[in-house]
Each structure stands twice: as structure tokens, then as C-alpha cells.
């Protein structure tokens, strides 16, 4: 057997069990933390046994937790493998024989690539069929009085995006960063009005939602027009304000139609459904961000490994704690930047492509340069 293949098998014999161990351990940790957070909601269940419901609740969500932890698993498993090889004095003879450390770490890279494919597969094929059932279990938790990123459409051509919906108050609202967005589409398929507001309350007697604190942008043939000429020939304003006493939006959308947990159904959809949602609701940047995220998020497993592995690859065992802290800081820096980019994209501060791909490309270059610093 060639020595390189023998070495790969030896490294994999440590790396694969470590991969499975960390995967299982992080899953248990994630489920335990979530159980502690939701234990009060489970205790309030009346129609089902709290224990059996909790088992079903977390079995359905295991793929979601797996998607969340997989980016970190290859790095943790690789770090443990390097520590074991170093503590047993097996890494020094390998390097002394002329073998590059980067070559020794090839199984780690392959493992991170496989994890990236696993993340993409979970998002595309595993989670979408489970989301309706996940939404049903979410709806059964009585304490879940708010839904987030709610997207609705009615037969009047109104397309509504509400960052927050309060089920008990029957009220839509912004989340402090984004307001409510209503796009009215005419029979010709073109925009007639775009409304931005901070609150919308349901009024059953009036047959619709009353909007407050916002503005109206008017369109003719899909092109925004100016209205409300100012006094003495002053320039016309590009939009008008919603009256102080509110603006009625006639709609057949009723509170009973907005199920608790309904926002969960659209959180993870397959690629074709995500494309269709973007085409239908072009005014909602969050949908475009979710579509782009399907391409960028799987890369996180590879980037985190390449960012952190050089810190743990040094053979000075006395600095293990310091190197571990640097590794965590590098990973945290990437994820914070990625989440901030997504948040800016959702608020339309930057394009969705820039918000998701920008941090990925930036840290990808840093990771490649950092990985190249591993001693040969």
C-alpha cells in the first residue's frame, strides 16, 4: 500500500469518529438548550402529552439543527485529530519525513466539502417537505403569539410583507429595522401603489387592514409618478403620506388565515420555489437574500475549517488554549460579518448578492491566505 494512502487511512481513523462525536455532541447540546427555552410552552400543552409532543417536535427539527452545526463540525474534529497526533508524538515523524502538513490535512478538507454538500442537500431536499409539519408543531405551542417575516397575498392584488405579526392583537408591525411593505398589483400585472407603514390593524367591520405611519408611492403603467403639487409651483412630492387617522386597505386576508408558525413554512424551500417567490414578490429583499443564501451558506463549512485550522496546527501544545481562542474569534468574525451582510440585504441597504457573497468572498480570500501559511 502506498505510504500516502496509508497515512490518509490513519488520519481518517481518528478524524471520522471525531466528526461523528462532535456532530452528535453539538446536536444534543442544541436540543438541550432549545428544550430549556421551550419547557414552559411544552408544559402548557393541553391536547397532547408534553413528552410525546417534545419528541416529535425535535425529531422534525433535527435537520434544522444539523444544518446549523455542520459548519463547525469539521474544524472541531480536525482540531481534535491534530491534538491527538501531536500528543502521541506521531505528527513530528510525519513532518520530519518530508510530508507537508497541508498534505496531511487533505482528509480534513474533503470532510468539510462533504459537510458543505450535506448542508446544501438538507436545504434542498430534506427540510422543504418537513416545513409544513414543523409549522403545525409550532402552531400548537400556545405561547407563540408572534410570527415573523410573514408574506401574504389576496385576490385584490395586494402582496404584503410584515416583519412581525402579533396573533393576539391582530396587528402587523415593523421590527425596528424594517417596516410593513404592501405592493398593489393591477389586473395588467403592473404595480399600482407601494405602501410602507409601521403598523397595520385588522378591522373586520371595515373589511380590511388599517395602515398607520407611512407613505404611499403611486405608479402608472408600472412607473412611479409624482403627485400632490406643492404651493406656488413648488416641485411635486414623489410620494404621499398615509393620513394620521389611517388608511384602509380592503383585503380578504383575515387573522384566522395567518396561522401561528405559518412563517416557518416558507423559511426553507427548494430552489425552484425560492426562485418563484422572488419572481412573485420582487419588492421583498428578504426572499432574494434567502435564495442567494442557498448558494453561500454551504461554503461556511469549508471557510471555517480553513480559517481555524492554521491556529490549531501549530505543534506547540503549551499554546493550545490561546490558539483555541483565536480559532473561535476567527469563526465568530466570519459569522458576525455574514449575518450583518444578510441583515443589510434584508433592509435593502445593499443588494442581496453583495450581502451574502461579499463576506463569503472576503473571508474566502482570508481563509485561503491563512491556510497557505501552514508550515510545509
PDB file of C-alpha atoms in Angstrom, residues 86-342:
ATOM      1  CA  UNK A  86       0.618  15.843  18.457  1.00  0.00           C
ATOM      2  CA  UNK A  87       0.197  14.489  21.983  1.00  0.00           C
ATOM      3  CA  UNK A  88       1.135  10.975  20.875  1.00  0.00           C
ATOM      4  CA  UNK A  89       4.222  12.314  19.046  1.00  0.00           C
ATOM      5  CA  UNK A  90       3.006  10.993  15.699  1.00  0.00           C
ATOM      6  CA  UNK A  91       2.874  14.303  13.846  1.00  0.00           C
ATOM      7  CA  UNK A  92       6.581  15.139  14.206  1.00  0.00           C
ATOM      8  CA  UNK A  93       7.856  11.997  12.408  1.00  0.00           C
ATOM      9  CA  UNK A  94       5.395  12.596   9.567  1.00  0.00           C
ATOM     10  CA  UNK A  95       6.643  16.158   9.038  1.00  0.00           C
ATOM     11  CA  UNK A  96      10.289  15.113   9.524  1.00  0.00           C
ATOM     12  CA  UNK A  97       9.927  12.571   6.729  1.00  0.00           C
ATOM     13  CA  UNK A  98       9.273  15.417   4.294  1.00  0.00           C
ATOM     14  CA  UNK A  99       5.471  15.217   4.223  1.00  0.00           C
ATOM     15  CA  UNK A 100       3.738  18.609   4.004  1.00  0.00           C
ATOM     16  CA  UNK A 101       1.249  19.391   6.759  1.00  0.00           C
ATOM     17  CA  UNK A 102      -1.116  20.667   4.090  1.00  0.00           C
ATOM     18  CA  UNK A 103      -0.989  17.208   2.526  1.00  0.00           C
ATOM     19  CA  UNK A 104      -1.659  15.600   5.900  1.00  0.00           C
ATOM     20  CA  UNK A 105      -4.727  17.800   6.279  1.00  0.00           C
ATOM     21  CA  UNK A 106      -6.294  16.863   2.925  1.00  0.00           C
ATOM     22  CA  UNK A 107      -8.794  14.474   4.624  1.00  0.00           C
ATOM     23  CA  UNK A 108      -9.991  17.426   6.708  1.00  0.00           C
ATOM     24  CA  UNK A 109     -10.675  19.475   3.579  1.00  0.00           C
ATOM     25  CA  UNK A 110     -12.513  16.575   1.979  1.00  0.00           C
ATOM     26  CA  UNK A 111     -14.598  16.232   5.136  1.00  0.00           C
ATOM     27  CA  UNK A 112     -15.521  19.931   5.062  1.00  0.00           C
ATOM     28  CA  UNK A 113     -16.510  19.691   1.384  1.00  0.00           C
ATOM     29  CA  UNK A 114     -18.746  16.710   2.176  1.00  0.00           C
ATOM     30  CA  UNK A 115     -20.319  18.705   5.008  1.00  0.00           C
ATOM     31  CA  UNK A 116     -20.949  21.576   2.580  1.00  0.00           C
ATOM     32  CA  UNK A 117     -22.750  19.185   0.223  1.00  0.00           C
ATOM     33  CA  UNK A 118     -24.700  17.813   3.195  1.00  0.00           C
ATOM     34  CA  UNK A 119     -25.837  21.336   4.134  1.00  0.00           C
ATOM     35  CA  UNK A 120     -26.951  22.017   0.561  1.00  0.00           C
ATOM     36  CA  UNK A 121     -28.779  18.673   0.422  1.00  0.00           C
ATOM     37  CA  UNK A 122     -30.563  19.317   3.713  1.00  0.00           C
ATOM     38  CA  UNK A 123     -31.724  22.736   2.496  1.00  0.00           C
ATOM     39  CA  UNK A 124     -32.865  21.486  -0.915  1.00  0.00           C
ATOM     40  CA  UNK A 125     -34.371  18.050  -0.269  1.00  0.00           C
ATOM     41  CA  UNK A 126     -34.764  17.336   3.449  1.00  0.00           C
ATOM     42  CA  UNK A 127     -36.170  20.491   5.045  1.00  0.00           C
ATOM     43  CA  UNK A 128     -38.749  21.669   2.442  1.00  0.00           C
ATOM     44  CA  UNK A 129     -41.013  18.583   2.804  1.00  0.00           C
ATOM     45  CA  UNK A 130     -40.778  18.821   6.604  1.00  0.00           C
ATOM     46  CA  UNK A 131     -41.661  22.514   6.904  1.00  0.00           C
ATOM     47  CA  UNK A 132     -45.494  22.082   6.902  1.00  0.00           C
ATOM     48  CA  UNK A 133     -45.260  19.605   9.790  1.00  0.00           C
ATOM     49  CA  UNK A 134     -42.763  21.835  11.578  1.00  0.00           C
ATOM     50  CA  UNK A 135     -45.207  24.742  11.176  1.00  0.00           C
ATOM     51  CA  UNK A 136     -48.015  22.622  12.653  1.00  0.00           C
ATOM     52  CA  UNK A 137     -45.987  21.811  15.754  1.00  0.00           C
ATOM     53  CA  UNK A 138     -45.037  25.480  16.017  1.00  0.00           C
ATOM     54  CA  UNK A 139     -48.713  26.443  15.886  1.00  0.00           C
ATOM     55  CA  UNK A 140     -49.570  24.107  18.773  1.00  0.00           C
ATOM     56  CA  UNK A 141     -47.332  25.988  21.181  1.00  0.00           C
ATOM     57  CA  UNK A 142     -49.826  28.420  22.682  1.00  0.00           C
ATOM     58  CA  UNK A 143     -47.176  30.868  23.788  1.00  0.00           C
ATOM     59  CA  UNK A 144     -46.035  31.518  20.227  1.00  0.00           C
ATOM     60  CA  UNK A 145     -48.071  34.716  19.874  1.00  0.00           C
ATOM     61  CA  UNK A 146     -45.889  36.282  17.200  1.00  0.00           C
ATOM     62  CA  UNK A 147     -44.868  35.220  13.721  1.00  0.00           C
ATOM     63  CA  UNK A 148     -42.004  36.789  11.816  1.00  0.00           C
ATOM     64  CA  UNK A 149     -41.358  37.656   8.160  1.00  0.00           C
ATOM     65  CA  UNK A 150     -44.968  36.931   7.208  1.00  0.00           C
ATOM     66  CA  UNK A 151     -45.739  37.046   3.473  1.00  0.00           C
ATOM     67  CA  UNK A 152     -49.374  37.228   2.332  1.00  0.00           C
ATOM     68  CA  UNK A 153     -51.331  37.777  -0.881  1.00  0.00           C
ATOM     69  CA  UNK A 154     -55.035  38.330  -1.553  1.00  0.00           C
ATOM     70  CA  UNK A 155     -57.417  38.353  -4.517  1.00  0.00           C
ATOM     71  CA  UNK A 156     -57.312  42.151  -4.729  1.00  0.00           C
ATOM     72  CA  UNK A 157     -53.710  42.117  -5.909  1.00  0.00           C
ATOM     73  CA  UNK A 158     -52.229  43.078  -2.541  1.00  0.00           C
ATOM     74  CA  UNK A 159     -48.876  41.485  -1.695  1.00  0.00           C
ATOM     75  CA  UNK A 160     -47.975  42.061   1.948  1.00  0.00           C
ATOM     76  CA  UNK A 161     -44.716  41.582   3.828  1.00  0.00           C
ATOM     77  CA  UNK A 162     -44.894  42.047   7.616  1.00  0.00           C
ATOM     78  CA  UNK A 163     -41.704  41.664   9.689  1.00  0.00           C
ATOM     79  CA  UNK A 164     -43.817  40.894  12.788  1.00  0.00           C
ATOM     80  CA  UNK A 165     -47.412  39.722  13.226  1.00  0.00           C
ATOM     81  CA  UNK A 166     -48.982  39.645  16.698  1.00  0.00           C
ATOM     82  CA  UNK A 167     -51.723  36.996  16.731  1.00  0.00           C
ATOM     83  CA  UNK A 168     -53.361  38.145  19.961  1.00  0.00           C
ATOM     84  CA  UNK A 169     -53.501  41.819  18.936  1.00  0.00           C
ATOM     85  CA  UNK A 170     -54.252  41.056  15.259  1.00  0.00           C
ATOM     86  CA  UNK A 171     -51.608  43.589  14.337  1.00  0.00           C
ATOM     87  CA  UNK A 172     -48.775  43.738  11.828  1.00  0.00           C
ATOM     88  CA  UNK A 173     -45.732  45.833  12.658  1.00  0.00           C
ATOM     89  CA  UNK A 174     -42.132  46.530  11.795  1.00  0.00           C
ATOM     90  CA  UNK A 175     -39.227  45.080  13.721  1.00  0.00           C
ATOM     91  CA  UNK A 176     -37.309  48.301  14.311  1.00  0.00           C
ATOM     92  CA  UNK A 177     -35.252  47.882  11.143  1.00  0.00           C
ATOM     93  CA  UNK A 178     -37.879  47.168   8.503  1.00  0.00           C
ATOM     94  CA  UNK A 179     -41.467  48.305   8.186  1.00  0.00           C
ATOM     95  CA  UNK A 180     -44.520  46.719   6.593  1.00  0.00           C
ATOM     96  CA  UNK A 181     -44.464  46.617   2.802  1.00  0.00           C
ATOM     97  CA  UNK A 182     -47.616  46.406   0.669  1.00  0.00           C
ATOM     98  CA  UNK A 183     -47.347  46.143  -3.117  1.00  0.00           C
ATOM     99  CA  UNK A 184     -50.602  46.522  -5.044  1.00  0.00           C
ATOM    100  CA  UNK A 185     -50.598  44.822  -8.445  1.00  0.00           C
ATOM    101  CA  UNK A 186     -53.214  45.654 -11.065  1.00  0.00           C
ATOM    102  CA  UNK A 187     -55.006  43.287 -13.431  1.00  0.00           C
ATOM    103  CA  UNK A 188     -52.332  44.072 -16.046  1.00  0.00           C
ATOM    104  CA  UNK A 189     -49.646  42.681 -13.717  1.00  0.00           C
ATOM    105  CA  UNK A 190     -48.064  46.109 -13.120  1.00  0.00           C
ATOM    106  CA  UNK A 191     -47.642  47.933  -9.851  1.00  0.00           C
ATOM    107  CA  UNK A 192     -50.304  50.489  -8.922  1.00  0.00           C
ATOM    108  CA  UNK A 193     -49.167  51.513  -5.453  1.00  0.00           C
ATOM    109  CA  UNK A 194     -46.412  50.646  -2.996  1.00  0.00           C
ATOM    110  CA  UNK A 195     -47.160  51.372   0.640  1.00  0.00           C
ATOM    111  CA  UNK A 196     -44.661  51.489   3.509  1.00  0.00           C
ATOM    112  CA  UNK A 197     -46.006  51.709   7.050  1.00  0.00           C
ATOM    113  CA  UNK A 198     -45.125  50.905  10.658  1.00  0.00           C
ATOM    114  CA  UNK A 199     -48.419  49.381  11.848  1.00  0.00           C
ATOM    115  CA  UNK A 200     -51.482  47.681  10.387  1.00  0.00           C
ATOM    116  CA  UNK A 201     -54.509  46.691  12.493  1.00  0.00           C
ATOM    117  CA  UNK A 202     -57.293  44.406  11.340  1.00  0.00           C
ATOM    118  CA  UNK A 203     -60.799  45.944  11.278  1.00  0.00           C
ATOM    119  CA  UNK A 204     -63.437  43.331  10.496  1.00  0.00           C
ATOM    120  CA  UNK A 205     -66.241  45.909  10.255  1.00  0.00           C
ATOM    121  CA  UNK A 206     -64.423  47.828   7.543  1.00  0.00           C
ATOM    122  CA  UNK A 207     -63.355  44.649   5.767  1.00  0.00           C
ATOM    123  CA  UNK A 208     -59.618  45.095   5.755  1.00  0.00           C
ATOM    124  CA  UNK A 209     -56.498  46.397   7.456  1.00  0.00           C
ATOM    125  CA  UNK A 210     -55.964  49.963   8.620  1.00  0.00           C
ATOM    126  CA  UNK A 211     -52.419  51.192   7.949  1.00  0.00           C
ATOM    127  CA  UNK A 212     -50.667  53.837  10.066  1.00  0.00           C
ATOM    128  CA  UNK A 213     -47.449  55.884   9.978  1.00  0.00           C
ATOM    129  CA  UNK A 214     -46.130  55.539   6.469  1.00  0.00           C
ATOM    130  CA  UNK A 215     -46.130  56.696   2.879  1.00  0.00           C
ATOM    131  CA  UNK A 216     -47.683  55.795  -0.459  1.00  0.00           C
ATOM    132  CA  UNK A 217     -45.842  55.631  -3.769  1.00  0.00           C
ATOM    133  CA  UNK A 218     -48.079  55.815  -6.828  1.00  0.00           C
ATOM    134  CA  UNK A 219     -47.425  54.142 -10.171  1.00  0.00           C
ATOM    135  CA  UNK A 220     -48.854  54.484 -13.671  1.00  0.00           C
ATOM    136  CA  UNK A 221     -48.092  51.675 -16.117  1.00  0.00           C
ATOM    137  CA  UNK A 222     -45.661  50.304 -13.552  1.00  0.00           C
ATOM    138  CA  UNK A 223     -43.660  53.566 -13.401  1.00  0.00           C
ATOM    139  CA  UNK A 224     -43.621  55.740 -10.290  1.00  0.00           C
ATOM    140  CA  UNK A 225     -45.298  59.118 -10.788  1.00  0.00           C
ATOM    141  CA  UNK A 226     -45.221  62.350  -8.832  1.00  0.00           C
ATOM    142  CA  UNK A 227     -48.345  63.579  -7.078  1.00  0.00           C
ATOM    143  CA  UNK A 228     -49.531  66.358  -4.774  1.00  0.00           C
ATOM    144  CA  UNK A 229     -48.198  69.535  -6.441  1.00  0.00           C
ATOM    145  CA  UNK A 230     -46.773  71.952  -3.918  1.00  0.00           C
ATOM    146  CA  UNK A 231     -47.916  75.561  -3.491  1.00  0.00           C
ATOM    147  CA  UNK A 232     -46.820  78.229  -5.951  1.00  0.00           C
ATOM    148  CA  UNK A 233     -45.407  75.771  -8.442  1.00  0.00           C
ATOM    149  CA  UNK A 234     -43.101  74.007  -5.992  1.00  0.00           C
ATOM    150  CA  UNK A 235     -41.774  70.610  -7.139  1.00  0.00           C
ATOM    151  CA  UNK A 236     -44.182  67.734  -6.721  1.00  0.00           C
ATOM    152  CA  UNK A 237     -43.555  65.225  -3.983  1.00  0.00           C
ATOM    153  CA  UNK A 238     -42.640  61.699  -5.150  1.00  0.00           C
ATOM    154  CA  UNK A 239     -44.956  60.159  -2.534  1.00  0.00           C
ATOM    155  CA  UNK A 240     -47.817  60.989  -0.210  1.00  0.00           C
ATOM    156  CA  UNK A 241     -48.144  60.312   3.487  1.00  0.00           C
ATOM    157  CA  UNK A 242     -50.664  57.922   4.976  1.00  0.00           C
ATOM    158  CA  UNK A 243     -53.314  60.016   6.810  1.00  0.00           C
ATOM    159  CA  UNK A 244     -52.947  60.352  10.568  1.00  0.00           C
ATOM    160  CA  UNK A 245     -56.240  58.515  11.136  1.00  0.00           C
ATOM    161  CA  UNK A 246     -55.040  55.609   8.997  1.00  0.00           C
ATOM    162  CA  UNK A 247     -55.598  54.256   5.513  1.00  0.00           C
ATOM    163  CA  UNK A 248     -57.963  51.349   4.898  1.00  0.00           C
ATOM    164  CA  UNK A 249     -56.544  48.518   2.804  1.00  0.00           C
ATOM    165  CA  UNK A 250     -59.547  46.442   1.657  1.00  0.00           C
ATOM    166  CA  UNK A 251     -58.456  42.810   1.699  1.00  0.00           C
ATOM    167  CA  UNK A 252     -59.823  39.305   2.135  1.00  0.00           C
ATOM    168  CA  UNK A 253     -56.834  38.444   4.355  1.00  0.00           C
ATOM    169  CA  UNK A 254     -58.252  37.698   7.804  1.00  0.00           C
ATOM    170  CA  UNK A 255     -56.370  36.996  11.053  1.00  0.00           C
ATOM    171  CA  UNK A 256     -57.674  33.423  11.079  1.00  0.00           C
ATOM    172  CA  UNK A 257     -55.784  32.842   7.812  1.00  0.00           C
ATOM    173  CA  UNK A 258     -52.456  33.777   9.425  1.00  0.00           C
ATOM    174  CA  UNK A 259     -51.666  30.606  11.323  1.00  0.00           C
ATOM    175  CA  UNK A 260     -49.145  30.532  14.109  1.00  0.00           C
ATOM    176  CA  UNK A 261     -45.963  29.174  12.664  1.00  0.00           C
ATOM    177  CA  UNK A 262     -47.087  29.883   9.101  1.00  0.00           C
ATOM    178  CA  UNK A 263     -43.877  31.845   8.563  1.00  0.00           C
ATOM    179  CA  UNK A 264     -41.924  28.612   9.159  1.00  0.00           C
ATOM    180  CA  UNK A 265     -43.330  27.010   6.001  1.00  0.00           C
ATOM    181  CA  UNK A 266     -41.514  29.429   3.694  1.00  0.00           C
ATOM    182  CA  UNK A 267     -38.270  29.611   5.648  1.00  0.00           C
ATOM    183  CA  UNK A 268     -36.746  26.621   3.862  1.00  0.00           C
ATOM    184  CA  UNK A 269     -37.980  25.871   0.343  1.00  0.00           C
ATOM    185  CA  UNK A 270     -36.375  24.192  -2.648  1.00  0.00           C
ATOM    186  CA  UNK A 271     -34.539  26.190  -5.291  1.00  0.00           C
ATOM    187  CA  UNK A 272     -37.416  26.369  -7.785  1.00  0.00           C
ATOM    188  CA  UNK A 273     -39.874  27.534  -5.119  1.00  0.00           C
ATOM    189  CA  UNK A 274     -37.387  30.150  -3.926  1.00  0.00           C
ATOM    190  CA  UNK A 275     -36.978  31.446  -7.488  1.00  0.00           C
ATOM    191  CA  UNK A 276     -40.750  31.586  -7.965  1.00  0.00           C
ATOM    192  CA  UNK A 277     -41.176  33.504  -4.695  1.00  0.00           C
ATOM    193  CA  UNK A 278     -38.584  36.077  -5.773  1.00  0.00           C
ATOM    194  CA  UNK A 279     -40.301  36.489  -9.146  1.00  0.00           C
ATOM    195  CA  UNK A 280     -43.688  36.986  -7.471  1.00  0.00           C
ATOM    196  CA  UNK A 281     -42.537  39.319  -4.689  1.00  0.00           C
ATOM    197  CA  UNK A 282     -39.668  41.311  -6.185  1.00  0.00           C
ATOM    198  CA  UNK A 283     -40.228  44.121  -3.703  1.00  0.00           C
ATOM    199  CA  UNK A 284     -39.290  41.901  -0.741  1.00  0.00           C
ATOM    200  CA  UNK A 285     -35.471  41.748  -0.496  1.00  0.00           C
ATOM    201  CA  UNK A 286     -35.577  39.050   2.193  1.00  0.00           C
ATOM    202  CA  UNK A 287     -36.755  36.492  -0.379  1.00  0.00           C
ATOM    203  CA  UNK A 288     -33.832  37.283  -2.683  1.00  0.00           C
ATOM    204  CA  UNK A 289     -31.476  37.029   0.284  1.00  0.00           C
ATOM    205  CA  UNK A 290     -32.825  33.572   1.131  1.00  0.00           C
ATOM    206  CA  UNK A 291     -32.293  32.476  -2.469  1.00  0.00           C
ATOM    207  CA  UNK A 292     -28.677  33.695  -2.542  1.00  0.00           C
ATOM    208  CA  UNK A 293     -28.076  32.195   0.913  1.00  0.00           C
ATOM    209  CA  UNK A 294     -28.800  28.735  -0.525  1.00  0.00           C
ATOM    210  CA  UNK A 295     -25.564  29.108  -2.528  1.00  0.00           C
ATOM    211  CA  UNK A 296     -23.361  30.862   0.022  1.00  0.00           C
ATOM    212  CA  UNK A 297     -24.158  29.235   3.374  1.00  0.00           C
ATOM    213  CA  UNK A 298     -22.812  25.744   2.495  1.00  0.00           C
ATOM    214  CA  UNK A 299     -19.379  27.303   1.876  1.00  0.00           C
ATOM    215  CA  UNK A 300     -19.201  28.159   5.579  1.00  0.00           C
ATOM    216  CA  UNK A 301     -18.101  24.602   6.436  1.00  0.00           C
ATOM    217  CA  UNK A 302     -15.040  24.978   4.191  1.00  0.00           C
ATOM    218  CA  UNK A 303     -14.240  28.572   5.160  1.00  0.00           C
ATOM    219  CA  UNK A 304     -14.387  27.920   8.900  1.00  0.00           C
ATOM    220  CA  UNK A 305     -12.048  24.938   8.576  1.00  0.00           C
ATOM    221  CA  UNK A 306      -9.529  26.906   6.512  1.00  0.00           C
ATOM    222  CA  UNK A 307      -9.759  29.897   8.858  1.00  0.00           C
ATOM    223  CA  UNK A 308      -9.289  27.932  12.057  1.00  0.00           C
ATOM    224  CA  UNK A 309      -7.049  25.018  11.115  1.00  0.00           C
ATOM    225  CA  UNK A 310      -3.803  27.052  10.893  1.00  0.00           C
ATOM    226  CA  UNK A 311      -4.346  28.180  14.502  1.00  0.00           C
ATOM    227  CA  UNK A 312      -4.591  24.606  15.808  1.00  0.00           C
ATOM    228  CA  UNK A 313      -1.965  23.090  13.512  1.00  0.00           C
ATOM    229  CA  UNK A 314       0.993  24.503  15.417  1.00  0.00           C
ATOM    230  CA  UNK A 315       2.812  21.792  17.347  1.00  0.00           C
ATOM    231  CA  UNK A 316       3.454  23.966  20.436  1.00  0.00           C
ATOM    232  CA  UNK A 317       0.977  22.265  22.763  1.00  0.00           C
ATOM    233  CA  UNK A 318       1.524  24.819  25.525  1.00  0.00           C
ATOM    234  CA  UNK A 319      -0.361  27.435  23.484  1.00  0.00           C
ATOM    235  CA  UNK A 320      -3.382  25.210  22.849  1.00  0.00           C
ATOM    236  CA  UNK A 321      -5.790  27.412  24.822  1.00  0.00           C
ATOM    237  CA  UNK A 322      -4.588  30.577  23.129  1.00  0.00           C
ATOM    238  CA  UNK A 323      -4.868  29.003  19.699  1.00  0.00           C
ATOM    239  CA  UNK A 324      -8.363  27.762  20.528  1.00  0.00           C
ATOM    240  CA  UNK A 325      -9.433  31.300  21.448  1.00  0.00           C
ATOM    241  CA  UNK A 326      -8.019  32.662  18.178  1.00  0.00           C
ATOM    242  CA  UNK A 327      -9.891  29.944  16.291  1.00  0.00           C
ATOM    243  CA  UNK A 328     -13.193  30.847  17.924  1.00  0.00           C
ATOM    244  CA  UNK A 329     -12.613  34.557  17.278  1.00  0.00           C
ATOM    245  CA  UNK A 330     -11.917  33.903  13.586  1.00  0.00           C
ATOM    246  CA  UNK A 331     -15.088  31.813  13.238  1.00  0.00           C
ATOM    247  CA  UNK A 332     -17.152  34.376  15.146  1.00  0.00           C
ATOM    248  CA  UNK A 333     -15.795  37.160  12.946  1.00  0.00           C
ATOM    249  CA  UNK A 334     -16.893  35.344   9.820  1.00  0.00           C
ATOM    250  CA  UNK A 335     -20.390  34.564  11.058  1.00  0.00           C
ATOM    251  CA  UNK A 336     -20.977  38.044  12.502  1.00  0.00           C
ATOM    252  CA  UNK A 337     -19.922  39.604   9.189  1.00  0.00           C
ATOM    253  CA  UNK A 338     -22.108  37.152   7.274  1.00  0.00           C
ATOM    254  CA  UNK A 339     -25.168  37.857   9.451  1.00  0.00           C
ATOM    255  CA  UNK A 340     -24.627  41.621   9.254  1.00  0.00           C
ATOM    256  CA  UNK A 341     -24.391  41.346   5.463  1.00  0.00           C
ATOM    257  CA  UNK A 342     -27.664  39.405   5.391  1.00  0.00           C
TER     258      UNK A 342
END
